[in-house]
PDB file of C-alpha atoms in Angstrom:
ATOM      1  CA  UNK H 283      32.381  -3.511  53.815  1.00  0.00           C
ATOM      2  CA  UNK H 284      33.627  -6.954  53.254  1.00  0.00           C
ATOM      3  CA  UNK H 285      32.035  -9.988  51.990  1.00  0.00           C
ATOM      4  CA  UNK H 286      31.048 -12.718  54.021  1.00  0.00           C
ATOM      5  CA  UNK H 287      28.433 -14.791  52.259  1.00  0.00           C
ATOM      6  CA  UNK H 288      28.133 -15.977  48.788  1.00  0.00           C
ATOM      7  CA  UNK H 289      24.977 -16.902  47.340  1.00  0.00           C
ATOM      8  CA  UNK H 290      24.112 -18.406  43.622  1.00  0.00           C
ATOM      9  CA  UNK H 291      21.287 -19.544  41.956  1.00  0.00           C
ATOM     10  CA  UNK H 292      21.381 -23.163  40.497  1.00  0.00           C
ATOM     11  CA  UNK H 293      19.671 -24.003  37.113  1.00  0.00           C
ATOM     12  CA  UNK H 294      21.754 -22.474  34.118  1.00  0.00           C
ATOM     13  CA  UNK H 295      24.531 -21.002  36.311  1.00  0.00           C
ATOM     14  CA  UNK H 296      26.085 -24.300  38.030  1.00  0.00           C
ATOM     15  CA  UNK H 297      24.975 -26.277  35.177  1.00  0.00           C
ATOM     16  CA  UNK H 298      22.811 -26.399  31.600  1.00  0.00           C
ATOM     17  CA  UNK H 299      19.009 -26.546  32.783  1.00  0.00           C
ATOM     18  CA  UNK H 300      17.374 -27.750  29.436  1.00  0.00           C
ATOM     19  CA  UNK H 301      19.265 -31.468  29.208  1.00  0.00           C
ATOM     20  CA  UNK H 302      18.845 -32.057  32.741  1.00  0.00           C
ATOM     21  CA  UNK H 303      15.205 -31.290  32.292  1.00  0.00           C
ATOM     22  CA  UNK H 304      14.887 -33.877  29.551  1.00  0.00           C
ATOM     23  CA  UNK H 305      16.674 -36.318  31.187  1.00  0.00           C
ATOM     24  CA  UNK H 306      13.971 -35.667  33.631  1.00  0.00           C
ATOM     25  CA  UNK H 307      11.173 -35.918  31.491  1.00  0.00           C
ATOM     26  CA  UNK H 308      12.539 -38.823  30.278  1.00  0.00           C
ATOM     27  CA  UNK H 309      12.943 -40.809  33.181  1.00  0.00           C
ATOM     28  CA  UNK H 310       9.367 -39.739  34.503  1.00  0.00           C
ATOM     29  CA  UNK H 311       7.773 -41.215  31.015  1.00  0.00           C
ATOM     30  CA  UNK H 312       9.264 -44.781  31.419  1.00  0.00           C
ATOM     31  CA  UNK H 313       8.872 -44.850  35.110  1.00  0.00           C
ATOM     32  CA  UNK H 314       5.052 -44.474  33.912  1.00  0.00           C
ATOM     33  CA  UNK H 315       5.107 -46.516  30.886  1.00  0.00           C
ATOM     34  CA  UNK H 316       6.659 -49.314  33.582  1.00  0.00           C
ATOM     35  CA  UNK H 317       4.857 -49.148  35.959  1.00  0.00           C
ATOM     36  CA  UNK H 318       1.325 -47.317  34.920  1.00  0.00           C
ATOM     37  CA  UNK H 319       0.848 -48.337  31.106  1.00  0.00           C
ATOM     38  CA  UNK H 320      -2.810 -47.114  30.893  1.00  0.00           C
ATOM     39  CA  UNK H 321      -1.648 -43.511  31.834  1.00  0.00           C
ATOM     40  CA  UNK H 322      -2.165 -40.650  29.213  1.00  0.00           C
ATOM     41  CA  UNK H 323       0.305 -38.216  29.502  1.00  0.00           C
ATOM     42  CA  UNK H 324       1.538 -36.579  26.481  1.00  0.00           C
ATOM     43  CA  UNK H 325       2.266 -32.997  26.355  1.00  0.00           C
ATOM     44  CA  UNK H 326      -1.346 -31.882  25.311  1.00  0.00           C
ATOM     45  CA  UNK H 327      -2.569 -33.958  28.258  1.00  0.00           C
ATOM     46  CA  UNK H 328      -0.722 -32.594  30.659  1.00  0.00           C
ATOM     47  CA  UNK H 329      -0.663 -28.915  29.605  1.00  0.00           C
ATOM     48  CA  UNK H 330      -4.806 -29.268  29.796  1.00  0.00           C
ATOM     49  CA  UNK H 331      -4.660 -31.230  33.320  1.00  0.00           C
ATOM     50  CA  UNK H 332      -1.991 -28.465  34.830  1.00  0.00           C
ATOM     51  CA  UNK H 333      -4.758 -25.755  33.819  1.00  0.00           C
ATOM     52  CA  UNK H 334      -7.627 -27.826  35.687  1.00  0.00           C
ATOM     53  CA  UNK H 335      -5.343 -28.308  38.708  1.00  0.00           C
ATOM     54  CA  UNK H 336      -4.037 -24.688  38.690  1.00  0.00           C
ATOM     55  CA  UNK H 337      -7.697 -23.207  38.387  1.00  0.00           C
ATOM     56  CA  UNK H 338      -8.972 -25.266  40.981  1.00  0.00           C
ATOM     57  CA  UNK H 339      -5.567 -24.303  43.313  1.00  0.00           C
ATOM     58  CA  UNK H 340      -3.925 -21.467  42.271  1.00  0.00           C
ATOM     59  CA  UNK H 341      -1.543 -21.646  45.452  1.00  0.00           C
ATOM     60  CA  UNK H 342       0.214 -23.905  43.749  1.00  0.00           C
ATOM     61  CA  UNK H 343       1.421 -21.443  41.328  1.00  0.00           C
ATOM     62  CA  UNK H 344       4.527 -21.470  43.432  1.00  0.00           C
ATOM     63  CA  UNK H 345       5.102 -24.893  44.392  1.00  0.00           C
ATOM     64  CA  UNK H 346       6.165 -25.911  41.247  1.00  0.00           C
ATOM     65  CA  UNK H 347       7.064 -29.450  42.922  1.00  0.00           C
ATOM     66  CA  UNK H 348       3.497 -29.838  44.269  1.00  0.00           C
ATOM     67  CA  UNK H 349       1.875 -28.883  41.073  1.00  0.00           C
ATOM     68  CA  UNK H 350       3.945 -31.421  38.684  1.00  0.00           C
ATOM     69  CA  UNK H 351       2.370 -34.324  41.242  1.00  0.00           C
ATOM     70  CA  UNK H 352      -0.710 -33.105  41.395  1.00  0.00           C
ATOM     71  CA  UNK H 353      -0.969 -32.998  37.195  1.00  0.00           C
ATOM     72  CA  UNK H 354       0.576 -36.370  37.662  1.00  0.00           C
ATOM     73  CA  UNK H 355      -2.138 -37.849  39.886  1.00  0.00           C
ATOM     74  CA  UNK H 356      -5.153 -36.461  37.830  1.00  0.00           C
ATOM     75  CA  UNK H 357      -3.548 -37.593  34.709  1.00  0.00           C
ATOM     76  CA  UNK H 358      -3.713 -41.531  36.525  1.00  0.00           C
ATOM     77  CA  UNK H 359      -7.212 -40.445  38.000  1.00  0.00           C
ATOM     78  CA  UNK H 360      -8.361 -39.994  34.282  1.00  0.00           C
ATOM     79  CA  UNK H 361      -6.452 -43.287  32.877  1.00  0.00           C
ATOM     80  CA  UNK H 362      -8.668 -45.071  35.202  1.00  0.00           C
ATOM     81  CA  UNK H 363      -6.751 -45.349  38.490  1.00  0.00           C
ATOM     82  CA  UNK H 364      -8.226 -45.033  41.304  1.00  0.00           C
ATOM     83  CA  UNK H 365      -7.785 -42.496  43.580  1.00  0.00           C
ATOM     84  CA  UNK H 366      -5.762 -44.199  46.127  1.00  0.00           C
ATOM     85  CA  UNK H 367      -3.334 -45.428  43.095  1.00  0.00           C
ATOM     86  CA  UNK H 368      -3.239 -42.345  41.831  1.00  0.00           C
ATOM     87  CA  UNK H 369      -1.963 -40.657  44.814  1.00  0.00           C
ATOM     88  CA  UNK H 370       0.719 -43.469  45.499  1.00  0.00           C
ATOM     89  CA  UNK H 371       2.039 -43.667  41.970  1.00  0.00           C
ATOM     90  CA  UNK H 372       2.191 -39.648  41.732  1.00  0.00           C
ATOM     91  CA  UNK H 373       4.724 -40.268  44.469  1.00  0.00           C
ATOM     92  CA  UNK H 374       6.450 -42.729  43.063  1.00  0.00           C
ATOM     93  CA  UNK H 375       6.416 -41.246  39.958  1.00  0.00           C
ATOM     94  CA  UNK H 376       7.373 -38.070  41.152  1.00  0.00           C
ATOM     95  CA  UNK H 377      10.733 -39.063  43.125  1.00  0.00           C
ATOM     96  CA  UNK H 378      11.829 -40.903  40.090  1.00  0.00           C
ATOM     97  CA  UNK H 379      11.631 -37.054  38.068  1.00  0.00           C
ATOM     98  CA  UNK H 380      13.998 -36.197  41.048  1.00  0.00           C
ATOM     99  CA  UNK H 381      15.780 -38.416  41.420  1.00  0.00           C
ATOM    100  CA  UNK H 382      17.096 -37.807  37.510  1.00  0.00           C
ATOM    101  CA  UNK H 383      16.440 -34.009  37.926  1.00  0.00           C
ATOM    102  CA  UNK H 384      18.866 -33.930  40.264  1.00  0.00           C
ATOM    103  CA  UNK H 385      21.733 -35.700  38.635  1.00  0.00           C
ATOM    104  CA  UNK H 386      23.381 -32.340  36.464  1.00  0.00           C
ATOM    105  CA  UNK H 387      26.587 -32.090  34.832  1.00  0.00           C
ATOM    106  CA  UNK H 388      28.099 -29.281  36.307  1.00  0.00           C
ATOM    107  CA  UNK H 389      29.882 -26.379  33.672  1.00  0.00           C
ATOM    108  CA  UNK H 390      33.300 -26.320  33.829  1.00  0.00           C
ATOM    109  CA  UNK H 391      35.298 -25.198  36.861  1.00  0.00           C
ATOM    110  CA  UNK H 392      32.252 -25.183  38.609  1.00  0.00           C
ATOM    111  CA  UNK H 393      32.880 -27.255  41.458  1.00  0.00           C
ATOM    112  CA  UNK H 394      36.144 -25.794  41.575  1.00  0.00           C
ATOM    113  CA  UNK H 395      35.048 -22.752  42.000  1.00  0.00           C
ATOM    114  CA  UNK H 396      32.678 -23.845  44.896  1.00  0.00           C
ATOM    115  CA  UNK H 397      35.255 -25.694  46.961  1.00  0.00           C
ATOM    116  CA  UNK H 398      37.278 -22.602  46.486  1.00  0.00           C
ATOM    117  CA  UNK H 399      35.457 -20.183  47.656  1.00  0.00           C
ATOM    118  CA  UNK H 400      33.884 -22.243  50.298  1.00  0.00           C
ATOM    119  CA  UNK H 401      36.963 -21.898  52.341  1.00  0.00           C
ATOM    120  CA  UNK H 402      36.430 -17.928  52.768  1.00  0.00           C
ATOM    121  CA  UNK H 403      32.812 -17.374  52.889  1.00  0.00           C
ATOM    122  CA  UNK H 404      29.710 -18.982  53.910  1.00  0.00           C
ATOM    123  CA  UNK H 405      27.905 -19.987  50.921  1.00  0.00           C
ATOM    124  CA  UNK H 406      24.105 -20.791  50.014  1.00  0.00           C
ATOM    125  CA  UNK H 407      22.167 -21.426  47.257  1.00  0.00           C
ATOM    126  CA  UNK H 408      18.828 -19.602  46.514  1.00  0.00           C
ATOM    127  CA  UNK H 409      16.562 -20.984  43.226  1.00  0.00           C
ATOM    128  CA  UNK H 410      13.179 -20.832  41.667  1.00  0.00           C
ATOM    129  CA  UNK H 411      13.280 -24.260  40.707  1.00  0.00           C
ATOM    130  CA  UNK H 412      13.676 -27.840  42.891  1.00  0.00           C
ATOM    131  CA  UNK H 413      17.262 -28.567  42.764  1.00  0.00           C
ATOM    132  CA  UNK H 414      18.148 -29.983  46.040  1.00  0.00           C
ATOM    133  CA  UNK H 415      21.714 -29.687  47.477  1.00  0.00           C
ATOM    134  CA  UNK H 416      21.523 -32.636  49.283  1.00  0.00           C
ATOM    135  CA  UNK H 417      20.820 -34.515  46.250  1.00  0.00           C
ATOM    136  CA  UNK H 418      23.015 -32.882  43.912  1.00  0.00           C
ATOM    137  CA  UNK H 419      25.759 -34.164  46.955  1.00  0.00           C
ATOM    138  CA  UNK H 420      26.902 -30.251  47.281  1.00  0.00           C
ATOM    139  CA  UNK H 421      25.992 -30.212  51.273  1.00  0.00           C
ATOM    140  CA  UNK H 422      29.531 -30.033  52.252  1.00  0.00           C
ATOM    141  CA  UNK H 423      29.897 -26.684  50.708  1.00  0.00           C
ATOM    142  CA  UNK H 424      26.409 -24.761  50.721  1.00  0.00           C
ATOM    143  CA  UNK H 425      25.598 -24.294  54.463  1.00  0.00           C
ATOM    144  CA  UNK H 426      21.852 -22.661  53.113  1.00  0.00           C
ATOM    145  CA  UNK H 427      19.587 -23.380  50.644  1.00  0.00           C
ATOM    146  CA  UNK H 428      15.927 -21.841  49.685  1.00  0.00           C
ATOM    147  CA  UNK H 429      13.506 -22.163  46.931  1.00  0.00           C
ATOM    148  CA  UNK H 430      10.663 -20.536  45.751  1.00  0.00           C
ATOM    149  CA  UNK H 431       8.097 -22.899  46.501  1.00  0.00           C
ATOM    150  CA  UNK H 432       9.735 -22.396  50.567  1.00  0.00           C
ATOM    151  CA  UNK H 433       9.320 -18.756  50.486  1.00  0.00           C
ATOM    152  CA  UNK H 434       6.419 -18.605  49.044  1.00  0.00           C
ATOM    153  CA  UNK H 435       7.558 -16.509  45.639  1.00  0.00           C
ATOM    154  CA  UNK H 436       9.678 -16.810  42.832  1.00  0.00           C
ATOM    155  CA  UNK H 437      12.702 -14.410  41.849  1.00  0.00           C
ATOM    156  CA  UNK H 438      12.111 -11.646  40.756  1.00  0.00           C
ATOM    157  CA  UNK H 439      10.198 -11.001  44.013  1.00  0.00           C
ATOM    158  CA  UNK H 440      12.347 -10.275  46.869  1.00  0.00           C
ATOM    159  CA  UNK H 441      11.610 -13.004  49.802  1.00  0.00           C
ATOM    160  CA  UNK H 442      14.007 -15.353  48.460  1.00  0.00           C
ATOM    161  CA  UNK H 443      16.924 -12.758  49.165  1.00  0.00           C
ATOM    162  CA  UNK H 444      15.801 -11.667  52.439  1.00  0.00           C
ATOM    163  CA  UNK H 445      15.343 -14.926  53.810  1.00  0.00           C
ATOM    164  CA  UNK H 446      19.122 -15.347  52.818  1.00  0.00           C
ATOM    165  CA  UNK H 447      19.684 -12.142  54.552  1.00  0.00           C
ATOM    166  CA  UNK H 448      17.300 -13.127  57.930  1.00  0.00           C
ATOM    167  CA  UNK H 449      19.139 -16.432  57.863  1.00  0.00           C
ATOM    168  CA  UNK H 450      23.016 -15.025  57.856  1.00  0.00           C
ATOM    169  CA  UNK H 451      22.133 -12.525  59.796  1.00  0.00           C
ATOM    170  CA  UNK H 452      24.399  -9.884  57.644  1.00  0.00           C
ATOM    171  CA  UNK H 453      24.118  -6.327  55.973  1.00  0.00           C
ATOM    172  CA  UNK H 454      23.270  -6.794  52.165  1.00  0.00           C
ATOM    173  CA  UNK H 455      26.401  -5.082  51.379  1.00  0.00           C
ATOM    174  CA  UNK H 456      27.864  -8.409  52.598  1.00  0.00           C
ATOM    175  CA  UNK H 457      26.643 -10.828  50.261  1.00  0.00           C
ATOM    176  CA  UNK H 458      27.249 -11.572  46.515  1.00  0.00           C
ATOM    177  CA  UNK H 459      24.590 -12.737  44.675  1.00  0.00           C
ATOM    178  CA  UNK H 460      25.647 -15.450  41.346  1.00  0.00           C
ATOM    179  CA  UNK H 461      23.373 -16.185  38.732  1.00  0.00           C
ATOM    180  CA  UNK H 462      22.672 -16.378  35.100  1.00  0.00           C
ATOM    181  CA  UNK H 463      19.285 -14.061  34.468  1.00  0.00           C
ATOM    182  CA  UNK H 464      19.617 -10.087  33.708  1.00  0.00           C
ATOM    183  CA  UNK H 465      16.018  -9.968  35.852  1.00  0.00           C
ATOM    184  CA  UNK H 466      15.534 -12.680  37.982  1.00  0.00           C
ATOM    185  CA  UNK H 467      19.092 -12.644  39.316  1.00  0.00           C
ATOM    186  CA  UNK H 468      21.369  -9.404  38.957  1.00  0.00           C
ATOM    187  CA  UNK H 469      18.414  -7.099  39.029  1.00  0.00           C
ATOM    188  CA  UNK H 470      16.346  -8.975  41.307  1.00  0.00           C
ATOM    189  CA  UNK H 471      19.571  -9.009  44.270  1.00  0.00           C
ATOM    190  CA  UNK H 472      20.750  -5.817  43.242  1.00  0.00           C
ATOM    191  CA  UNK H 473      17.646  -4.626  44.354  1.00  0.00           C
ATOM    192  CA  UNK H 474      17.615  -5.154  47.814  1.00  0.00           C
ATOM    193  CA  UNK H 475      20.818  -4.221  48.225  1.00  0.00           C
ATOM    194  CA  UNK H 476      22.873  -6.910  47.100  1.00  0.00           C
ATOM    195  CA  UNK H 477      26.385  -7.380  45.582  1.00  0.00           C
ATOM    196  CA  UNK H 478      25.567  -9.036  42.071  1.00  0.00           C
ATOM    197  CA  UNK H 479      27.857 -11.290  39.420  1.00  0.00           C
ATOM    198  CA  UNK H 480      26.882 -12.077  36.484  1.00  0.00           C
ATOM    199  CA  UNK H 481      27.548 -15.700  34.683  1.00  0.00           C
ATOM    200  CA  UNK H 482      27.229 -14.996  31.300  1.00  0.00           C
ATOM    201  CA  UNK H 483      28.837 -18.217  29.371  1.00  0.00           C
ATOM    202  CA  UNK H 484      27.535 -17.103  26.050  1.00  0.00           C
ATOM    203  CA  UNK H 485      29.097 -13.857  25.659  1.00  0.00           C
ATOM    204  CA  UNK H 486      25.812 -12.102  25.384  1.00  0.00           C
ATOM    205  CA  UNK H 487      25.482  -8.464  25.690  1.00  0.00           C
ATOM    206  CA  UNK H 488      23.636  -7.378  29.267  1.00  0.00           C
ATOM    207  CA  UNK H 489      19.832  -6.572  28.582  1.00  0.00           C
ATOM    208  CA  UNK H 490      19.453  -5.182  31.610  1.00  0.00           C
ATOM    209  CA  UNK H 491      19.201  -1.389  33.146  1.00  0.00           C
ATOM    210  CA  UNK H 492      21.113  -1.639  36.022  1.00  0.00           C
ATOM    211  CA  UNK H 493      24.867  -3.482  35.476  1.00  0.00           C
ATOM    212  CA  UNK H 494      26.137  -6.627  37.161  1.00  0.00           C
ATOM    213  CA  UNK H 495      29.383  -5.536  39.878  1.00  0.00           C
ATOM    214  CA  UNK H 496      31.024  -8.501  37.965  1.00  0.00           C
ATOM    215  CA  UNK H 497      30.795 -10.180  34.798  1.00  0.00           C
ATOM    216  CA  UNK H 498      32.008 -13.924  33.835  1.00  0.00           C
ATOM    217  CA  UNK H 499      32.124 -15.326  30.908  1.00  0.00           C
ATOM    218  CA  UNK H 500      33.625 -19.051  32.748  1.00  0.00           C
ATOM    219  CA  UNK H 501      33.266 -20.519  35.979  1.00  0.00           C
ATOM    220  CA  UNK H 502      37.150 -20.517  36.765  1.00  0.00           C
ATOM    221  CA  UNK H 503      37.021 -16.857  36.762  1.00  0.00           C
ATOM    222  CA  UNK H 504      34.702 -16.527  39.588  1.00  0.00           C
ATOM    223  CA  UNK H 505      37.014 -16.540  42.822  1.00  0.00           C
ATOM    224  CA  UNK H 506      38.650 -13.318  41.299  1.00  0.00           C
ATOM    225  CA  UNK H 507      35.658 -11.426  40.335  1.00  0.00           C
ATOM    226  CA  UNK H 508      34.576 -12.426  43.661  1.00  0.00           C
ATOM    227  CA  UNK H 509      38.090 -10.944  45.529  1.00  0.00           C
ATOM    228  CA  UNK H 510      37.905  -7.748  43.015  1.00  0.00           C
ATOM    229  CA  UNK H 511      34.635  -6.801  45.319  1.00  0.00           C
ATOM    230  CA  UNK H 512      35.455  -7.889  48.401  1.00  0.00           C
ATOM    231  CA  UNK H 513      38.717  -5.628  48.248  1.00  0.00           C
TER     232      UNK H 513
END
């Protein structure tokens, strides 16, 4: 059956999560120290505060956006902000995390890849965490994109695949699935059904039970592990 839709996960498969998530942090702490100075919110702080909000709303479990404004907003609520500054800074606050969150520096070959393979198939992008394709400027070649937080569960749970698959409209045997985790991705997709490639860019040995179609140990290799299963 042949492939018509590629779909990868983001965060340590297009690029290196852990910098970008610094660069994050980082941004978030002087926005605050700028523009809130009599905010606490060092680590201890705001490991404590996420507890309080989660207990009081564990829906947010999943909305992993939500739930980093929310601990933002208490944290202000607690400095001595009131609660209509708190809720307006958590904003503000909150879009400048994005903002940097969303400025990666993609592995190599990766956008090469992309724009590659964006000419055969329909590709989307399905994550756990809030990349945005519109931010990261990658629009023009991922025609779908869901998270988590939209479907209501994280990989390794299924929904984020089969809203992939409602949203195509085609067989599982016609998608790929790309990503970086044994679990969450190979496992996870090949469960319902799905073709699955592996990125592994650390030439680790696979942990997992059930085996990748396709392995990859660099991003300019993906187009052909791609054509090897859609032969």
């Amino acid at each position: 059956m042949a492939i018509k839709v590629l779909a990868f996960d983001l965060d340590d498969t297009l690029w290196d999560m852990r910098p970008t998530l610094i660069r994050a942090e980082q941004k978030l702490h002087e926005w605050l120290k700028s523009n809130c100075p009599r905010i606490s919110y060092d680590p201890e702080t705001t490991r404590s505060l996420r507890n309080e909000v989660l207990q009081e709303h564990p829906e947010l479990k999943t909305s992993i956006s939500e739930l980093r404004r929310r601990v933002i907003e208490l944290a202000l609520q607690r400095s001595g902000y009131t609660p209509t500054e708190s809720e307006s800074y958590s904003h503000e606050a909150f879009e400048a995390f994005l903002q940097a969150r969303n400025q990666v520096l993609f592995f190599d070959g990766a956008l090469d890849a992309v724009r590659e393979l964006t000419q055969r198939y329909l590709l989307g992008t399905l994550t756990n965490g809030n990349a945005d394709i519109q931010r990261l400027g990658l629009s023009d070649y991922f025609s779908f994109s869901f998270s988590a937080e939209q479907v209501g569960a994280p990989k390794p749970a299924p929904n984020l695949f089969h809203a992939a698959l409602e949203h195509t409209g085609v067989k599982a045997q016609e998608m790929i699935y790309i990503g970086d985790h044994p679990e969450f991705d190979v496992g996870a997709a090949h469960d319902v059904g799905l073709h699955t490639i592996w990125v592994n860019l650390n030439e680790r040995a696979f942990p997992g039970e059930v085996l990748p179609d396709e392995e990859i140990g660099q991003l300019s290799d993906l187009p052909a592990a791609v054509g090897r299963i859609d032969s």
